[in-house]
């Protein structure tokens, strides 16, 4: 790991925490549908929070699976809040009724994100493989707004919505959402299985990002965010907004599996250690896997590319899933 990164980050800024792989949906792009793992009891989860608090990790984001399937979510979140961590969550919204919203507020959640992938109910329901999920997701946003929790909206860009993302932004405005995440399509799990049907071509990704960046620059009432490092190869991308170059996985964030295993991100199923059994500093500073991700080598068409210094080969998870190696070029790259 480079000296500057070591000096700047003594621990991740965020742990994305999968409490359970269980889910009440079967989404077409899901990375974890085929994953299984032991779920830890609440006492062990509190021990994990203690480690994160000791290492001064500022943010925990609960994902899944569906985090609301864990009845002890509220108690765990409140414990993390009392230890000084900022707690957020991503949900499909199905279980987030009025009572759940009040419980999330009482537990101290700072923000809650709801996944909505189309402004058309039928398309969203089909993508999420659950009839009625669109209306339940919108209701969840309204319940959260009613109790004063800041809401975000997560939309996975794919063939069903890349030409209609403005409609998603309008939908977010209508329900008081403060920030929309236009996520890149990953190629893990069912995402790999359905890649040919749902993923865009590199040329389509370039066209989408050029359009979306122009909209972002003209939009002042709603925050629009991207999480795709390949976008850095576009001259229009504001590089000064990035804390690190390339993928943020293993640099700004890590992922926790239900049994306490640590992976670079949810889309990279490579275990680098266990947070309850292994020394965290040894993992963070010396993991061969993390250090390979932090010091990528230009391979294939990345060699000699003038954009490599900014994008560092794009999304490492996609490169691994499709090319079998961290250093392979991102298959979304249009260069």
Short mmCIF file of N, CA, C and O in Angstrom, two decimals, residues 272 282-283 286-293 326:
data_model
loop_
_atom_site.label_atom_id
_atom_site.label_comp_id
_atom_site.label_asym_id
_atom_site.label_seq_id
_atom_site.Cartn_x
_atom_site.Cartn_y
_atom_site.Cartn_z
N UNK A 272 -10.47 -11.97 3.33
CA UNK A 272 -9.13 -11.51 3.72
C UNK A 272 -8.87 -11.69 5.21
O UNK A 272 -7.76 -11.44 5.68
N UNK A 282 -3.54 -5.97 11.09
CA UNK A 282 -2.79 -6.85 10.20
C UNK A 282 -3.53 -7.03 8.88
O UNK A 282 -2.91 -7.02 7.80
N UNK A 283 -4.85 -7.18 8.95
CA UNK A 283 -5.65 -7.31 7.72
C UNK A 283 -5.59 -6.02 6.92
O UNK A 283 -5.29 -6.02 5.72
N UNK A 286 -1.73 -5.15 5.87
CA UNK A 286 -0.82 -6.13 5.29
C UNK A 286 -1.48 -7.23 4.46
O UNK A 286 -0.78 -8.12 3.97
N UNK A 287 -2.78 -7.19 4.30
CA UNK A 287 -3.43 -8.23 3.49
C UNK A 287 -2.88 -8.23 2.07
O UNK A 287 -2.92 -7.20 1.37
N UNK A 288 -2.36 -9.35 1.58
CA UNK A 288 -1.88 -9.41 0.19
C UNK A 288 -2.97 -9.08 -0.82
O UNK A 288 -2.70 -8.45 -1.85
N UNK A 289 -4.21 -9.49 -0.51
CA UNK A 289 -5.32 -9.22 -1.44
C UNK A 289 -5.59 -7.72 -1.50
O UNK A 289 -5.71 -7.14 -2.59
N UNK A 290 -5.71 -7.08 -0.35
CA UNK A 290 -6.00 -5.64 -0.34
C UNK A 290 -4.86 -4.86 -0.98
O UNK A 290 -5.09 -3.89 -1.71
N UNK A 291 -3.64 -5.26 -0.71
CA UNK A 291 -2.51 -4.54 -1.29
C UNK A 291 -2.43 -4.71 -2.81
O UNK A 291 -2.01 -3.80 -3.52
N UNK A 292 -2.86 -5.86 -3.30
CA UNK A 292 -2.93 -6.03 -4.76
C UNK A 292 -3.98 -5.11 -5.36
O UNK A 292 -3.78 -4.52 -6.42
N UNK A 293 -5.10 -4.95 -4.67
CA UNK A 293 -6.15 -4.07 -5.16
C UNK A 293 -5.72 -2.60 -5.10
O UNK A 293 -6.13 -1.79 -5.93
N UNK A 326 -7.72 -9.37 -10.80
CA UNK A 326 -7.91 -7.99 -10.38
C UNK A 326 -7.41 -6.98 -11.42
O UNK A 326 -7.96 -5.88 -11.55
#
